[in-house]
Amino acid sequence: MTVITRFAPSPTGTLHVGNIRTALHNWLFARANGGRFLLRIDDTDGARSEERFVESIRADLAWLGLVPDGEERQSARFDRYEAVFEQLVAKRWIYPAYETPDELELRRKVLLGRGLPPIYERTALTLTDAERAAFEAEGRRPHWRFHLDHVPIVWEDLIRGPQRFDATTMSDPVIRRADGSWLYLLPSVIDDVDMGITHVVRGEDHVSNTALQLQMFQAMGAAPPDFAHEALLTGAEGKLSKRLGALGVGHFREAGIEPQALVALLARIGTSAPVEPFADPAPLIAGFDFAQFGRAPARFDEAELAALSSRIVHQLGFAQVAERLPVGMGDAAWDAIRPNLTTVAEAADWWQVIEGPVTPPELAEEDRGFVAQAAQLAESLDWSGDPWRALTAALKDASGRKGRALFLPLRLALTGREHGPDMAALLPLIGAERASARLRAAA
Ligand code: GLU
């Protein structure tokens, strides 16, 4: 059996961190099993779906490296939904109901008032042909409900373990509106059957949908896929926050977060496996296992993401970042500054330090004399080997200074900053000419 998973967003907005996590788990599971990962665009709602969101979903997945092996669109499959619908109506798995929203609401209130669960009472099933004809004659169009088989619904969830629902406690779900438009439940099942989906991986907000959908697989005469319902994401403060729902790829890109950081974090939070700064997803794929997923909400912490991202930046090779670096910056400069970066964008600051101009620091009188000495020594320095070592060794002898008193005035004069990358790596990049000029200017 080839594993086939799908990520099924509705293109009514951009992806947020919760959707991204679901997409990632579908991708990781497919990759871990040599399977296929499909992108399914759930665009049955033509009024709310927008092409720009379809494009942004594709672009976001590409940025994250979660490239689908195929793409499907629900809006291209209405004929198929219609055909299955007709079959299921003929087999009485689906029936028409004529109640108006007001009538349904009134019944709900009556039931609740009597202390009863507000379950749909299947009044539509008791209508005679004449009553139906009367509704049609007065212009009412039916909506359509799926007729649940009143038996226990059970499955073994890959994350939640054994699940059990009692169908008698559930209303027959509406699967199609009076205007002919589709609700999510049935088209999703038809797609899962037709596309050979073997594993449905989604948020636990879909658990009760799964109970309903299991009977729809049965109605179609199809074996259901396996299900994995993941616990939802919460913010660092432990609450479901509105903010999380608004955080998407655009925000993270702007903050200089590397896609690998988002992947590494979202792959592991909420699981028993540690969060580790993987610049390559191979170990995440190899170690992916639903058995490691917990039932408690996964905590998403932006500070943890930023820290992980900088640890990933430190691992990136020149070729991986070259096109994002300032023009002219080569691999030696990247290697020199990389350990000091939290984001790749900060490379531009250090490139400016290398290339200049650098504002000469205001040094104390005695440090100026010392830097003047350095300027002189720099003239006759051997720049071919390790000039920093040669310069500081000579200055140590000449001035008797050591430690901070030796190094700090030099760093200040050469870079204009108190802290920064290893001077041994930086000085050859600054070069003889600029170094001498900076030392003279600071003296
Ligand atoms: N479009 C549905 C959603 O966004 C898909 C759910 C599913 O994975 O079946 O919630």
PDB file of N, CA, C and O in Angstrom, residues 370 373-374 377 381 388-403 405-407 410:
ATOM      1  N   PHE A 370      48.059  54.095  21.544  1.00  0.00           N
ATOM      2  CA  PHE A 370      48.200  52.654  21.291  1.00  0.00           C
ATOM      3  C   PHE A 370      47.765  52.306  19.856  1.00  0.00           C
ATOM      4  O   PHE A 370      48.425  51.556  19.136  1.00  0.00           O
ATOM      5  N   GLN A 373      50.239  53.331  17.342  1.00  0.00           N
ATOM      6  CA  GLN A 373      51.290  52.310  17.298  1.00  0.00           C
ATOM      7  C   GLN A 373      50.848  51.158  16.372  1.00  0.00           C
ATOM      8  O   GLN A 373      51.622  50.664  15.548  1.00  0.00           O
ATOM      9  N   ALA A 374      49.584  50.762  16.528  1.00  0.00           N
ATOM     10  CA  ALA A 374      49.035  49.679  15.703  1.00  0.00           C
ATOM     11  C   ALA A 374      49.060  50.076  14.232  1.00  0.00           C
ATOM     12  O   ALA A 374      49.393  49.257  13.358  1.00  0.00           O
ATOM     13  N   LEU A 377      52.543  49.610  12.930  1.00  0.00           N
ATOM     14  CA  LEU A 377      52.886  48.196  12.771  1.00  0.00           C
ATOM     15  C   LEU A 377      52.150  47.572  11.580  1.00  0.00           C
ATOM     16  O   LEU A 377      52.685  46.696  10.891  1.00  0.00           O
ATOM     17  N   LEU A 381      53.120  44.808   8.205  1.00  0.00           N
ATOM     18  CA  LEU A 381      52.616  43.484   8.593  1.00  0.00           C
ATOM     19  C   LEU A 381      52.599  42.516   7.416  1.00  0.00           C
ATOM     20  O   LEU A 381      52.403  42.924   6.278  1.00  0.00           O
ATOM     21  N   TRP A 388      45.858  39.178  12.070  1.00  0.00           N
ATOM     22  CA  TRP A 388      45.392  39.556  13.409  1.00  0.00           C
ATOM     23  C   TRP A 388      46.351  39.031  14.476  1.00  0.00           C
ATOM     24  O   TRP A 388      46.720  39.740  15.398  1.00  0.00           O
ATOM     25  N   ARG A 389      46.752  37.808  14.283  1.00  0.00           N
ATOM     26  CA  ARG A 389      47.664  37.203  15.240  1.00  0.00           C
ATOM     27  C   ARG A 389      49.003  37.937  15.234  1.00  0.00           C
ATOM     28  O   ARG A 389      49.568  38.255  16.293  1.00  0.00           O
ATOM     29  N   ALA A 390      49.482  38.222  14.012  1.00  0.00           N
ATOM     30  CA  ALA A 390      50.765  38.907  13.875  1.00  0.00           C
ATOM     31  C   ALA A 390      50.691  40.303  14.501  1.00  0.00           C
ATOM     32  O   ALA A 390      51.579  40.712  15.260  1.00  0.00           O
ATOM     33  N   LEU A 391      49.598  41.018  14.221  1.00  0.00           N
ATOM     34  CA  LEU A 391      49.454  42.387  14.720  1.00  0.00           C
ATOM     35  C   LEU A 391      49.369  42.409  16.249  1.00  0.00           C
ATOM     36  O   LEU A 391      50.064  43.198  16.912  1.00  0.00           O
ATOM     37  N   THR A 392      48.523  41.558  16.806  1.00  0.00           N
ATOM     38  CA  THR A 392      48.345  41.605  18.263  1.00  0.00           C
ATOM     39  C   THR A 392      49.597  41.106  18.992  1.00  0.00           C
ATOM     40  O   THR A 392      49.931  41.615  20.066  1.00  0.00           O
ATOM     41  N   ALA A 393      50.306  40.139  18.379  1.00  0.00           N
ATOM     42  CA  ALA A 393      51.541  39.653  19.021  1.00  0.00           C
ATOM     43  C   ALA A 393      52.583  40.771  19.060  1.00  0.00           C
ATOM     44  O   ALA A 393      53.209  41.038  20.102  1.00  0.00           O
ATOM     45  N   ALA A 394      52.712  41.453  17.936  1.00  0.00           N
ATOM     46  CA  ALA A 394      53.696  42.547  17.868  1.00  0.00           C
ATOM     47  C   ALA A 394      53.315  43.667  18.835  1.00  0.00           C
ATOM     48  O   ALA A 394      54.167  44.232  19.528  1.00  0.00           O
ATOM     49  N   LEU A 395      52.014  43.991  18.897  1.00  0.00           N
ATOM     50  CA  LEU A 395      51.546  45.071  19.772  1.00  0.00           C
ATOM     51  C   LEU A 395      51.692  44.712  21.251  1.00  0.00           C
ATOM     52  O   LEU A 395      51.953  45.579  22.085  1.00  0.00           O
ATOM     53  N   LYS A 396      51.504  43.465  21.545  1.00  0.00           N
ATOM     54  CA  LYS A 396      51.631  43.003  22.914  1.00  0.00           C
ATOM     55  C   LYS A 396      53.064  43.258  23.399  1.00  0.00           C
ATOM     56  O   LYS A 396      53.290  43.801  24.485  1.00  0.00           O
ATOM     57  N   ASP A 397      54.003  42.881  22.521  1.00  0.00           N
ATOM     58  CA  ASP A 397      55.414  43.103  22.853  1.00  0.00           C
ATOM     59  C   ASP A 397      55.724  44.581  22.975  1.00  0.00           C
ATOM     60  O   ASP A 397      56.364  45.024  23.928  1.00  0.00           O
ATOM     61  N   ALA A 398      55.245  45.334  22.003  1.00  0.00           N
ATOM     62  CA  ALA A 398      55.607  46.750  21.959  1.00  0.00           C
ATOM     63  C   ALA A 398      54.954  47.556  23.078  1.00  0.00           C
ATOM     64  O   ALA A 398      55.546  48.500  23.588  1.00  0.00           O
ATOM     65  N   SER A 399      53.705  47.198  23.455  1.00  0.00           N
ATOM     66  CA  SER A 399      52.967  48.039  24.403  1.00  0.00           C
ATOM     67  C   SER A 399      52.885  47.446  25.806  1.00  0.00           C
ATOM     68  O   SER A 399      52.541  48.152  26.753  1.00  0.00           O
ATOM     69  N   GLY A 400      53.130  46.160  25.920  1.00  0.00           N
ATOM     70  CA  GLY A 400      52.959  45.499  27.219  1.00  0.00           C
ATOM     71  C   GLY A 400      51.494  45.263  27.558  1.00  0.00           C
ATOM     72  O   GLY A 400      51.167  44.750  28.611  1.00  0.00           O
ATOM     73  N   ARG A 401      50.574  45.628  26.662  1.00  0.00           N
ATOM     74  CA  ARG A 401      49.136  45.405  26.947  1.00  0.00           C
ATOM     75  C   ARG A 401      48.749  43.945  26.680  1.00  0.00           C
ATOM     76  O   ARG A 401      49.375  43.273  25.869  1.00  0.00           O
ATOM     77  N   LYS A 402      47.698  43.538  27.370  1.00  0.00           N
ATOM     78  CA  LYS A 402      47.132  42.228  27.053  1.00  0.00           C
ATOM     79  C   LYS A 402      45.630  42.240  27.311  1.00  0.00           C
ATOM     80  O   LYS A 402      45.107  43.220  27.835  1.00  0.00           O
ATOM     81  N   GLY A 403      44.974  41.111  26.951  1.00  0.00           N
ATOM     82  CA  GLY A 403      43.531  40.976  27.196  1.00  0.00           C
ATOM     83  C   GLY A 403      42.727  42.094  26.557  1.00  0.00           C
ATOM     84  O   GLY A 403      43.035  42.560  25.468  1.00  0.00           O
ATOM     85  N   ALA A 405      42.460  45.269  27.190  1.00  0.00           N
ATOM     86  CA  ALA A 405      43.162  46.525  26.894  1.00  0.00           C
ATOM     87  C   ALA A 405      43.892  46.442  25.551  1.00  0.00           C
ATOM     88  O   ALA A 405      44.068  47.438  24.855  1.00  0.00           O
ATOM     89  N   LEU A 406      44.282  45.240  25.201  1.00  0.00           N
ATOM     90  CA  LEU A 406      44.969  45.028  23.920  1.00  0.00           C
ATOM     91  C   LEU A 406      43.964  44.949  22.768  1.00  0.00           C
ATOM     92  O   LEU A 406      44.126  45.599  21.734  1.00  0.00           O
ATOM     93  N   PHE A 407      42.910  44.164  22.994  1.00  0.00           N
ATOM     94  CA  PHE A 407      42.002  43.842  21.882  1.00  0.00           C
ATOM     95  C   PHE A 407      40.909  44.875  21.607  1.00  0.00           C
ATOM     96  O   PHE A 407      40.585  45.151  20.461  1.00  0.00           O
ATOM     97  N   LEU A 410      41.517  48.003  19.430  1.00  0.00           N
ATOM     98  CA  LEU A 410      41.741  47.581  18.037  1.00  0.00           C
ATOM     99  C   LEU A 410      40.412  47.248  17.361  1.00  0.00           C
ATOM    100  O   LEU A 410      40.148  47.653  16.227  1.00  0.00           O
TER     101      LEU A 410
END
